[in-house]
Structures are given as C-alpha cells and as structure tokens.
C-alpha atoms as an extended CHARMM CRD file, in Angstrom:
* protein
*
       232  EXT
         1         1  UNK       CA             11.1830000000        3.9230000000       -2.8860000000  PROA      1               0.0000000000
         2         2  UNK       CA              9.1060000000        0.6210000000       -2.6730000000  PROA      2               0.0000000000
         3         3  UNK       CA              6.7950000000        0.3110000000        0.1450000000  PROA      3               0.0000000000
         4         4  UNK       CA              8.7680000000       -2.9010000000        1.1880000000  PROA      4               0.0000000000
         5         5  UNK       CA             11.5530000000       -1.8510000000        1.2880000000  PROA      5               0.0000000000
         6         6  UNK       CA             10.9020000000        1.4150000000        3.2190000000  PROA      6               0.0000000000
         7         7  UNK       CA             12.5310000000        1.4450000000        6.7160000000  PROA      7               0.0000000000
         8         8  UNK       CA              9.8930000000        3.9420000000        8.5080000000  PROA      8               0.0000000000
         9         9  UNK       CA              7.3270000000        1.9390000000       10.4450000000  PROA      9               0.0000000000
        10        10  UNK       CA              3.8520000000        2.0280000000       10.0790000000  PROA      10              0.0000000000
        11        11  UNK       CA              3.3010000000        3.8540000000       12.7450000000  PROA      11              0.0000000000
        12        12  UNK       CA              5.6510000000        6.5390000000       12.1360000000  PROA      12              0.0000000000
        13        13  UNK       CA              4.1510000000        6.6990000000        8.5650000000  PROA      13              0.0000000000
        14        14  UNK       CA              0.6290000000        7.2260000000       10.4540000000  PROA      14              0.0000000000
        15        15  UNK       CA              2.2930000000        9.6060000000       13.3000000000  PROA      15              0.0000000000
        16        16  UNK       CA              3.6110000000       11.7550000000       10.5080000000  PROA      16              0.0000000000
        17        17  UNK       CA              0.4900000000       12.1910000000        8.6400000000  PROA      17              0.0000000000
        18        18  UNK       CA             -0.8140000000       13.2450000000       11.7330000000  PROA      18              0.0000000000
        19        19  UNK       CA              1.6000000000       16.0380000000       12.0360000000  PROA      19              0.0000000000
        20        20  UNK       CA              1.2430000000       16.9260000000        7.8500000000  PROA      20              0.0000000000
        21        21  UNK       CA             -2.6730000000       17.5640000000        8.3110000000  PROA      21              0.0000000000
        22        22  UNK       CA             -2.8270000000       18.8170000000       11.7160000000  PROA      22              0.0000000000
        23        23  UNK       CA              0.1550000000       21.3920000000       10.3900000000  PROA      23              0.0000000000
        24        24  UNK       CA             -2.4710000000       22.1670000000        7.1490000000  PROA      24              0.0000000000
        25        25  UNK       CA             -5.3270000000       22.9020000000        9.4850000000  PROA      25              0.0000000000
        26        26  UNK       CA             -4.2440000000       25.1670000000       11.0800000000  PROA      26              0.0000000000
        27        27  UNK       CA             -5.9860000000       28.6810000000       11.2520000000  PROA      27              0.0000000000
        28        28  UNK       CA             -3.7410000000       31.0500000000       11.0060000000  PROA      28              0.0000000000
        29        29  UNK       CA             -5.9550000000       33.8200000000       11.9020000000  PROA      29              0.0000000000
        30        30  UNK       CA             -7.6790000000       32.7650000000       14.9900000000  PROA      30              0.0000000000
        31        31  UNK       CA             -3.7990000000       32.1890000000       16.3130000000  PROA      31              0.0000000000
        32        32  UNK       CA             -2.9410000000       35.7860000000       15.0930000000  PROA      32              0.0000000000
        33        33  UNK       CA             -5.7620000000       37.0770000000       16.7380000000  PROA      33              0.0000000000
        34        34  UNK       CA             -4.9890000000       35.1640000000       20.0500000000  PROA      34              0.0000000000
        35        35  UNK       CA             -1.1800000000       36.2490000000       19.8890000000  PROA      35              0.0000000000
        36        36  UNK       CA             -2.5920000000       40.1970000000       18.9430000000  PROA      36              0.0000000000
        37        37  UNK       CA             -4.8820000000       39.6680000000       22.3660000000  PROA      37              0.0000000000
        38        38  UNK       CA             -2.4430000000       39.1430000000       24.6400000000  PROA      38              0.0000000000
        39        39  UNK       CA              0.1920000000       41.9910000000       22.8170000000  PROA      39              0.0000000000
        40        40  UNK       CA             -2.2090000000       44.0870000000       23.6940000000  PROA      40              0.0000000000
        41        41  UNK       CA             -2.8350000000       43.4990000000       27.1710000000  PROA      41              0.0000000000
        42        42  UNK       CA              0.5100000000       43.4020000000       27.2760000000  PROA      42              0.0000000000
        43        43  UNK       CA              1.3250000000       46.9310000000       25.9280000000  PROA      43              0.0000000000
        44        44  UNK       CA             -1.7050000000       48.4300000000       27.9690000000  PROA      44              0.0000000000
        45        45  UNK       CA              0.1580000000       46.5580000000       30.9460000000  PROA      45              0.0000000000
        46        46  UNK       CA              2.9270000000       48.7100000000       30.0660000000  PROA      46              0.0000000000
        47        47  UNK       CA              1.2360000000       51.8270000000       29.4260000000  PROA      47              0.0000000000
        48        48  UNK       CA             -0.0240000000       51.4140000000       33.5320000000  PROA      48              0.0000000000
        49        49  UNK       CA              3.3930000000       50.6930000000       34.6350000000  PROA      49              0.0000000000
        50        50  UNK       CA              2.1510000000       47.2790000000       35.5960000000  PROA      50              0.0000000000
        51        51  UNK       CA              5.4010000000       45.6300000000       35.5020000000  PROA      51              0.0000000000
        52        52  UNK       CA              4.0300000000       42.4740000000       37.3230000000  PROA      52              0.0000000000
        53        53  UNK       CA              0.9550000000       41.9650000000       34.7450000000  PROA      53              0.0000000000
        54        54  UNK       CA              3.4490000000       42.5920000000       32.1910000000  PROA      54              0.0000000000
        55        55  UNK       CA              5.6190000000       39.0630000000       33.6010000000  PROA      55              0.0000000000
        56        56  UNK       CA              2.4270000000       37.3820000000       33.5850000000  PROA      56              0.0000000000
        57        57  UNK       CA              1.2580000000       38.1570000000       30.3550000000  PROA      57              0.0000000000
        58        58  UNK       CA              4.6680000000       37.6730000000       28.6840000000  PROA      58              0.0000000000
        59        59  UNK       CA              5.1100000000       34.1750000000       30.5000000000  PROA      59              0.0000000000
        60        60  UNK       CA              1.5090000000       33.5650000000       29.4680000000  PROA      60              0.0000000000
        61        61  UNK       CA              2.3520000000       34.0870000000       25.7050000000  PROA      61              0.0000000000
        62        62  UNK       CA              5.5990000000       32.5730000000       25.0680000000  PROA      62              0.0000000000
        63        63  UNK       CA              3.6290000000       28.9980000000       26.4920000000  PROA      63              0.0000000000
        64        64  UNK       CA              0.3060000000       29.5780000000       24.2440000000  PROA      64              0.0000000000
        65        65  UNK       CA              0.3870000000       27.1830000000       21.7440000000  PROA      65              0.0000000000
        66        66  UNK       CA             -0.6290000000       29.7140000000       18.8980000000  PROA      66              0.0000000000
        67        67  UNK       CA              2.3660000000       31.9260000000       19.6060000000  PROA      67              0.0000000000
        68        68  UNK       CA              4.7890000000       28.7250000000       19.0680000000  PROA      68              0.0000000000
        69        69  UNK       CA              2.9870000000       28.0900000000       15.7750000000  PROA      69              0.0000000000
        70        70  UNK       CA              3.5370000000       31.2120000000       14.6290000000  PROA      70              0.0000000000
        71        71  UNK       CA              7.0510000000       31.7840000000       16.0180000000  PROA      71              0.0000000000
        72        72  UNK       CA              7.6920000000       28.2230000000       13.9500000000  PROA      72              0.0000000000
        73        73  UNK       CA              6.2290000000       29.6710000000       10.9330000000  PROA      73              0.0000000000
        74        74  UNK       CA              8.5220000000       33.0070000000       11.0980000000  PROA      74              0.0000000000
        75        75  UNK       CA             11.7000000000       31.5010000000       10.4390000000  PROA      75              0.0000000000
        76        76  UNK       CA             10.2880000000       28.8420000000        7.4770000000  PROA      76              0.0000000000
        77        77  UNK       CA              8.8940000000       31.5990000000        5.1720000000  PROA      77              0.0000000000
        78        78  UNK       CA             11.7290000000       34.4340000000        5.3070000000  PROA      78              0.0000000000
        79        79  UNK       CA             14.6340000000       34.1040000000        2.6280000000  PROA      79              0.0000000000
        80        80  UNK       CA             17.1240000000       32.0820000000        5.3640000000  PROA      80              0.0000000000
        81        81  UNK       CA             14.6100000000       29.7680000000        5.0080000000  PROA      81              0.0000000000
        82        82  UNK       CA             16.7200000000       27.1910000000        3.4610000000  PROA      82              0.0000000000
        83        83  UNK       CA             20.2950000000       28.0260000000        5.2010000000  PROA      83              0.0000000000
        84        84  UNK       CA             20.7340000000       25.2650000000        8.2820000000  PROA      84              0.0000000000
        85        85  UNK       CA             22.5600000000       26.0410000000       11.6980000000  PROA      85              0.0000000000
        86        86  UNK       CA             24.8770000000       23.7250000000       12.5740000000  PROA      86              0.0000000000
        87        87  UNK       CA             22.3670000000       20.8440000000       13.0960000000  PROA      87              0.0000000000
        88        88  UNK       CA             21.6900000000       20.8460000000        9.0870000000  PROA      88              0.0000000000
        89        89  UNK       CA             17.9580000000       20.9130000000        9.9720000000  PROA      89              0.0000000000
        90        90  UNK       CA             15.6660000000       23.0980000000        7.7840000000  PROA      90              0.0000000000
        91        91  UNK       CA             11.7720000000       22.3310000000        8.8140000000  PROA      91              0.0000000000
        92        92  UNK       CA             10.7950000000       22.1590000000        5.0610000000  PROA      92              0.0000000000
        93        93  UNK       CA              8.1260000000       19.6350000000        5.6350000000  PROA      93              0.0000000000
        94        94  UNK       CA              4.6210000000       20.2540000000        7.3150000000  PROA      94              0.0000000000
        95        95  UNK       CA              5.5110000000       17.2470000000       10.0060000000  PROA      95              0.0000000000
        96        96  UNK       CA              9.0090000000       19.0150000000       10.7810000000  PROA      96              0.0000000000
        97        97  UNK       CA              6.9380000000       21.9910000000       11.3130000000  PROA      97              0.0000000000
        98        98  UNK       CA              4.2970000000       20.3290000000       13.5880000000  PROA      98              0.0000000000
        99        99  UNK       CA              6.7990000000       18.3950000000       15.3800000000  PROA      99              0.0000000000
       100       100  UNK       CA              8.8830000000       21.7810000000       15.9360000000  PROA      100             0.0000000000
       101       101  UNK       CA              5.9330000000       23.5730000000       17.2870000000  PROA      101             0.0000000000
       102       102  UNK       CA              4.9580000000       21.3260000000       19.8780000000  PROA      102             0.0000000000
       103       103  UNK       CA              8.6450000000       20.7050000000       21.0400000000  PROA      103             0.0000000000
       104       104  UNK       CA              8.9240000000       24.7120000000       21.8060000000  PROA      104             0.0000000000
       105       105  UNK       CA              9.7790000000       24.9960000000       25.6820000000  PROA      105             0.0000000000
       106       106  UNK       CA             12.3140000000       26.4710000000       27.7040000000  PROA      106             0.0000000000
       107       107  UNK       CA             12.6450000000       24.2390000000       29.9970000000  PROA      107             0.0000000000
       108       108  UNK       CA             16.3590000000       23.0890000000       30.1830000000  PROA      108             0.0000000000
       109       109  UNK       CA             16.9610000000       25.7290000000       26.8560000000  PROA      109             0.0000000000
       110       110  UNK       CA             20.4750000000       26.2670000000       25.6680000000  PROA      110             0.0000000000
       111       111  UNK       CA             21.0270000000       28.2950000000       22.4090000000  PROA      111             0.0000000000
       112       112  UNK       CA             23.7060000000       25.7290000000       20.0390000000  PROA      112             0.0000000000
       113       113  UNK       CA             26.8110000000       27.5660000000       18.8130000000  PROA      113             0.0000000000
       114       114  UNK       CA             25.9310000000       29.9370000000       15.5000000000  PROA      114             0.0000000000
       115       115  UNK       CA             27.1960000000       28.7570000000       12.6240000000  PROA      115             0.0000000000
       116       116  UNK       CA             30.2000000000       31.1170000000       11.6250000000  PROA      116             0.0000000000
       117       117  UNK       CA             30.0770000000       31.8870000000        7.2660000000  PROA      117             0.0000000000
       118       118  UNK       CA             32.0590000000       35.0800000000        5.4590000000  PROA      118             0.0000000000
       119       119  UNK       CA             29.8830000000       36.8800000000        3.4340000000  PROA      119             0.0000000000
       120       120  UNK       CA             30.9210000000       39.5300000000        0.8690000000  PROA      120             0.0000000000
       121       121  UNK       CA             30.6440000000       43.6720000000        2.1600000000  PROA      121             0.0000000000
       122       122  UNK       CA             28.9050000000       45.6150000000        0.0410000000  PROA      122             0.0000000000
       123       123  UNK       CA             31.2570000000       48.1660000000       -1.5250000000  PROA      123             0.0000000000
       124       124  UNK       CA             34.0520000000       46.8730000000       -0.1580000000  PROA      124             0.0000000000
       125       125  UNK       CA             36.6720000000       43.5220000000       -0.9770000000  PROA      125             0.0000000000
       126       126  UNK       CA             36.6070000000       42.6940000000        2.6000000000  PROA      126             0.0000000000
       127       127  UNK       CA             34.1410000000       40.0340000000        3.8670000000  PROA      127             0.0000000000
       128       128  UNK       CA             32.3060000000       40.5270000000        7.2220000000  PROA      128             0.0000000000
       129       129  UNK       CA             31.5680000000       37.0440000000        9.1110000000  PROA      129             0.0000000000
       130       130  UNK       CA             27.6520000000       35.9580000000        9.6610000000  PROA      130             0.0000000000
       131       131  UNK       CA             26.5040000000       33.8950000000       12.3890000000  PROA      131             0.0000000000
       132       132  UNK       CA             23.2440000000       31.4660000000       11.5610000000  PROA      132             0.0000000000
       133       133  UNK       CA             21.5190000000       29.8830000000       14.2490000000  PROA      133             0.0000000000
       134       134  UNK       CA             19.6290000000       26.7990000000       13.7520000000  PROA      134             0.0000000000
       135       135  UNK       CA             15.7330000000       26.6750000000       12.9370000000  PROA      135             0.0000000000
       136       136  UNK       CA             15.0780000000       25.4540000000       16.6150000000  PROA      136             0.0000000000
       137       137  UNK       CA             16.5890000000       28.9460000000       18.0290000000  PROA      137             0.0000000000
       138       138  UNK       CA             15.5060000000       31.1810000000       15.4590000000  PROA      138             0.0000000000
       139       139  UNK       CA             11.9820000000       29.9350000000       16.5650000000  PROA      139             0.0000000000
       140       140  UNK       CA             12.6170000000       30.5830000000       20.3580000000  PROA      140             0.0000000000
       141       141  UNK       CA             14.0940000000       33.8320000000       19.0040000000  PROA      141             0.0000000000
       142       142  UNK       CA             10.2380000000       34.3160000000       17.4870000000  PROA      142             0.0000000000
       143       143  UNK       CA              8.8460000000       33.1670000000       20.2290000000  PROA      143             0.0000000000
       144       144  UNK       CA             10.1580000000       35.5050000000       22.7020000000  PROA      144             0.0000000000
       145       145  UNK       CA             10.3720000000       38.7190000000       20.4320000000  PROA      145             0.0000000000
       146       146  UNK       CA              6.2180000000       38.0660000000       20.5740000000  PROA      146             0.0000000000
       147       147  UNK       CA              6.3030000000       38.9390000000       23.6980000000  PROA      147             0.0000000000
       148       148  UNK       CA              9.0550000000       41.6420000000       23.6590000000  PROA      148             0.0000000000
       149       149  UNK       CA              7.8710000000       42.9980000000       20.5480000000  PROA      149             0.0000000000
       150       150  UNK       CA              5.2600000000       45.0970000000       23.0450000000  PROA      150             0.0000000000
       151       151  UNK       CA              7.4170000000       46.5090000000       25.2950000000  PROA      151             0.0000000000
       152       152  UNK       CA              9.7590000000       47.6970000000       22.7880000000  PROA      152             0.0000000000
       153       153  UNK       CA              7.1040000000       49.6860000000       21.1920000000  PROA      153             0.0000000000
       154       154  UNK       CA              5.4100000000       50.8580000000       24.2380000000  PROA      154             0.0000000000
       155       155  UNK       CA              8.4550000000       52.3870000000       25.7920000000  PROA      155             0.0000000000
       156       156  UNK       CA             10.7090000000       53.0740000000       22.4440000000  PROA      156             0.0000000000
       157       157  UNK       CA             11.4740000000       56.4050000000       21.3320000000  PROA      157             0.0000000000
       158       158  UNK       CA              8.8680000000       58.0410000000       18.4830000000  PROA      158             0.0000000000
       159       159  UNK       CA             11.0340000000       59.9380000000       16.3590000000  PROA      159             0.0000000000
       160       160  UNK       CA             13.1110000000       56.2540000000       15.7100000000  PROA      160             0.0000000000
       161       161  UNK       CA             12.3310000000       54.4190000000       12.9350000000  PROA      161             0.0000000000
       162       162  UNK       CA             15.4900000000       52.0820000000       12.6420000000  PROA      162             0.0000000000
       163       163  UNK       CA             14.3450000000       48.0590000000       13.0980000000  PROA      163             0.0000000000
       164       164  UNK       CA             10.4870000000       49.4420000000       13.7950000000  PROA      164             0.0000000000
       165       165  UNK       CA              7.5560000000       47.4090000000       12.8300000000  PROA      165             0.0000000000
       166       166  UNK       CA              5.3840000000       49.2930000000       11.1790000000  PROA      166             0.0000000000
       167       167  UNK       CA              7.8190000000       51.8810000000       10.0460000000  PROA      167             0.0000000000
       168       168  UNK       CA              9.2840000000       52.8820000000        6.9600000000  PROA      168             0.0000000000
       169       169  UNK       CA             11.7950000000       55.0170000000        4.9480000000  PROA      169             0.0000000000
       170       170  UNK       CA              9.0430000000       57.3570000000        4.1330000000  PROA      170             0.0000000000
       171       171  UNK       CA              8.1890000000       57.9510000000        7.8860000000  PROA      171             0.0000000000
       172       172  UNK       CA             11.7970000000       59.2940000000        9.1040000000  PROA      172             0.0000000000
       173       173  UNK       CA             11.4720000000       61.5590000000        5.4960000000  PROA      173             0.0000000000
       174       174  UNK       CA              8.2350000000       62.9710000000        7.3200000000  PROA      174             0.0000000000
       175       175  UNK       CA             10.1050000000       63.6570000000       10.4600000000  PROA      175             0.0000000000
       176       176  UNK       CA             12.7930000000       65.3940000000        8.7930000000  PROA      176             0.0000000000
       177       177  UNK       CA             11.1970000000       67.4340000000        6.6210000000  PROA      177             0.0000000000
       178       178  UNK       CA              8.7520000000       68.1530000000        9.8130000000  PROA      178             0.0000000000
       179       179  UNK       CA             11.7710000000       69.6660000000       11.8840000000  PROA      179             0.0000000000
       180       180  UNK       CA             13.5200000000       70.9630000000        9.0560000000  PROA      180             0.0000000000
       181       181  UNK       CA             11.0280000000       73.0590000000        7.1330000000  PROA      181             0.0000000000
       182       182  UNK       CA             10.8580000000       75.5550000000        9.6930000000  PROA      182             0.0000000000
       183       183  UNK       CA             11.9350000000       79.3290000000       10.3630000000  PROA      183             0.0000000000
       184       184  UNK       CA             13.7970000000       78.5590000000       13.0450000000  PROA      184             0.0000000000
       185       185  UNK       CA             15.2230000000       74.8470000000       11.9410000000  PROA      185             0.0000000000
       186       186  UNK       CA             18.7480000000       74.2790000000       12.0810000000  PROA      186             0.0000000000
       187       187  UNK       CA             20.6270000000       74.7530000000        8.7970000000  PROA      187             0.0000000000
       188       188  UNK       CA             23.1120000000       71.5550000000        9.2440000000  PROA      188             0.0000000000
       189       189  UNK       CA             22.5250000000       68.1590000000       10.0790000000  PROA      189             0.0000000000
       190       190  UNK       CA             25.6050000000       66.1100000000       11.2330000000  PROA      190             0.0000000000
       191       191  UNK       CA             25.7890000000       62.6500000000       10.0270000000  PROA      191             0.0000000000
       192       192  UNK       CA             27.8290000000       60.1100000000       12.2330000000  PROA      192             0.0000000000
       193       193  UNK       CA             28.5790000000       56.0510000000       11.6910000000  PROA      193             0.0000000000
       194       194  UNK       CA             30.0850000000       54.3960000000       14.4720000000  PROA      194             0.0000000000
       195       195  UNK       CA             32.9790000000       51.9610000000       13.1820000000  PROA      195             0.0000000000
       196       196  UNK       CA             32.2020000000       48.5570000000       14.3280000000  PROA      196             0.0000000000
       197       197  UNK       CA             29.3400000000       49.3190000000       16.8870000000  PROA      197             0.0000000000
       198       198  UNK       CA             27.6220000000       46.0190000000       17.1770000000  PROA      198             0.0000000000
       199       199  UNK       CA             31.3300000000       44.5820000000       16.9180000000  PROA      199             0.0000000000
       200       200  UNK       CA             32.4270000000       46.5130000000       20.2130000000  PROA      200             0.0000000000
       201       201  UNK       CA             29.3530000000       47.0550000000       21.8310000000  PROA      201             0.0000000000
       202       202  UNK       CA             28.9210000000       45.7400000000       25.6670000000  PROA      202             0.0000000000
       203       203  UNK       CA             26.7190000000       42.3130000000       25.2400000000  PROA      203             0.0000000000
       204       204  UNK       CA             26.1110000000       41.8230000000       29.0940000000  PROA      204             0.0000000000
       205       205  UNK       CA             24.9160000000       45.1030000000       29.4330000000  PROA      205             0.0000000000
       206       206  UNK       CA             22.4710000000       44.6630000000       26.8790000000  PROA      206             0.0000000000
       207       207  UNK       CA             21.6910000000       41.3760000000       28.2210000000  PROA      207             0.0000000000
       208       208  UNK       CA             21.1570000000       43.3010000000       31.6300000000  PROA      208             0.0000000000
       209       209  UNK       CA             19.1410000000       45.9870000000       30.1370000000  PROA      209             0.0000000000
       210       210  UNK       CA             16.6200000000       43.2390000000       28.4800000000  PROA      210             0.0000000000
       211       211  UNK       CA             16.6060000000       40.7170000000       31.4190000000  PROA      211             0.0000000000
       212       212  UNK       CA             13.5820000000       42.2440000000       33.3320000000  PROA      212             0.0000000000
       213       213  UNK       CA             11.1190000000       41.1290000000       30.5050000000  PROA      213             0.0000000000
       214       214  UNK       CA             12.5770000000       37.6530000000       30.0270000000  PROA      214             0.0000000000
       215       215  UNK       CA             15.5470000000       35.8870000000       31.8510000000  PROA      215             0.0000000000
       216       216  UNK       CA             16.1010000000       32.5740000000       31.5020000000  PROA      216             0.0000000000
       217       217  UNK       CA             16.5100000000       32.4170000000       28.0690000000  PROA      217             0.0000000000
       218       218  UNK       CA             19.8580000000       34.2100000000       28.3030000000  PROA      218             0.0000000000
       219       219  UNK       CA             21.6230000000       32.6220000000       31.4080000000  PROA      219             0.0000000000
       220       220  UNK       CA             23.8740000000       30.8210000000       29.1450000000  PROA      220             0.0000000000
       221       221  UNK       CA             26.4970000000       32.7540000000       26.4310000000  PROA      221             0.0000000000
       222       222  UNK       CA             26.1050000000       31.3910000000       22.6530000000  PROA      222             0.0000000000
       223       223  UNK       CA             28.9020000000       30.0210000000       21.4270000000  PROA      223             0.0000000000
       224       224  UNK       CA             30.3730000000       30.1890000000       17.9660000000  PROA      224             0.0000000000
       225       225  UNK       CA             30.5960000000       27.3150000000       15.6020000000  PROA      225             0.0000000000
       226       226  UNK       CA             33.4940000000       28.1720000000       12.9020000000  PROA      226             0.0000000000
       227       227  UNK       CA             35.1310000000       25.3140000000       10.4720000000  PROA      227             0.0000000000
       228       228  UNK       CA             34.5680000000       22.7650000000       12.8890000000  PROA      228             0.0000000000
       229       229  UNK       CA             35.1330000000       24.4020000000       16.7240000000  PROA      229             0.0000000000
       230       230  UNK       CA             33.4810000000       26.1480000000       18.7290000000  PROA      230             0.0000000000
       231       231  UNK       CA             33.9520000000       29.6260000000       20.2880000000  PROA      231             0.0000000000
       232       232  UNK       CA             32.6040000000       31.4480000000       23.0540000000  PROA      232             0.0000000000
C-alpha cells in the first residue's frame, strides 16, 4: 500500500512502532526471574501455612508487569497459536502483543463465550466438541495459573504426575516399578476410566474449591459461543 493512500495516522504509525520495539526489548529473563521470585515466596508462604502472605503475594504477581508479559507470551507461541476465539483476534504482531500486555487487568473482567468447534475422537467416528477462548482470556488464564501454579504444587499429591510441571511419563514408570518390585507388592493393579468425567463433573464445586487463592476472576459463568448463539 502507498504511503498516501494509507488510512493509519501518523501518529498511530509512530504509537505502533513504539509498541513493535518496546515488545523486542524485552528481557525475557530478568521477567522470568522476577515471576520465579515471587513463586517462590509464594510456595514457602504455603509451606508456613501463611494463607494471608499467600493473598498478598498472589495479588502482588498477577499485577507485576513481567508476569502479564509472560502470561501474553504463553498463549502466542503454543500450537493454538493461530486459532481465534470468537473475537477473530490472534496477537501475531509484536504491537498486538505490547498492546495486550499492558491492557491485562481485572478490573471489570468478564471471560467472552468459548468458541464451540467438533473435533474428530481419536479411535472413534464420533466427534467430541472443543471450546477456544479468545487470546485476551487465555492470557488472564496465564496470568492467574502464575500465581496458582505454586499452590498447586505445594499442596498436590507426590505420587501424581497427571497435568504436573515438571513431570513426565518416565516418572509415574519409577513409581510403579518402585511399589511394584517388592516382596510384598500387590500382584494386580486395577485400571478404571471414568465415562465422561470432566463432562459430568460438579463446576461450582470446583470453582468453590479454587476460590480461596483467587476470586474475582470467576464470579461470572462462561458462556458458550456455538454457530452463532450463545450458551450458558
């Protein structure tokens, strides 16, 4: 396009570069070192049954302004990078980025409606639906696991490894082999899969469960976006 016939302003053009190298110069290091500071107080919080530190620190991480460039950067480098919500935005340029970052608050927050796609089930001809939520939520999302992320280990169970940072395949293969290579081990192990479990499972008492670290994020239900209406 032709400079004169461009329809963004000067300004904007100057307000955007702005964003692009400030987004560039970042260091991504000192912010993961910042973020890894306060995780840590955070978890030792925990370990001392500190519950009120543990607010404090939380509330003081989820309004640092490293943790909102990282929780920003999360969701633009995994493989849903390029799938939209229902607001068709994607953050692919540095300014988007930038401009996402420093517009990360949860003041007056409300999650938009996932949007509702099929998606084929592996072994199976049935199709199990998928809810995406847009860039701006999956970086709150981010944002607030930061923070949760601490807890979770702190007070989780060791012999899990399911959805564990840090934790592999290989580690549970350890633990089995550690309980089963024994005289006295059992000699069965019962495998169970509960049909449906997220499907069924109580979402306000989860909600409940998690509401101690960080409330007002989930005041509101999230609503379901699906060929054009929306579905709580």
């Amino acid at each position: 396009m032709k400079a004169r016939n461009s329809i963004t302003s000067e300004d904007e053009k100057l307000a955007n570069k702005q964003l692009r190298n400030q987004w560039n110069g970042i260091d991504w290091k000192t912010a993961e070192k910042h973020v890894n500071r306060l995780q840590v107080r955070i978890t030792k919080a925990v370990k001392e049954c500190k519950w009120y530190l543990v607010k404090r620190i939380q509330y003081l991480l989820t309004h640092s302004y490293y943790a909102k460039l990282l929780a920003t950067r999360n969701p633009t480098q995994n493989k849903g990078k390029r799938t939209a919500g229902i607001d068709g935005e994607t953050w692919s340029s540095p300014e988007a980025k930038m401009k996402a970052a420093l517009s990360l608050t949860d003041k007056k927050y409300a999650a938009k409606p996932l949007k509702r796609v099929y998606i084929e089930k592996y072994g199976s001809t049935k199709k199990r639906p998928l809810g995406i939520p847009t860039m701006y939520d999956r970086a709150m999302q981010s944002l607030y696991a930061l923070a949760l992320d601490p807890v979770a280990e702190a007070t989780g169970d060791r012999t899990s490894f399911g959805f564990r940072k840090f934790r592999s395949t290989h580690d549970a293969c350890e633990k089995v082999f550690d309980c089963m290579c024994r005289k006295v081990s059992p000699e069965w192990i019962l495998e169970g899969d509960i049909k449906g479990c997220f499907d069924k499972c109580d979402k306000i008492s989860c909600i409940m469960n998690c509401q101690y670290a960080v409330p007002s994020i989930w005041d509101d239900p999230i609503g379901v976006c699906e060929n054009g209406n929306v579905f709580v």
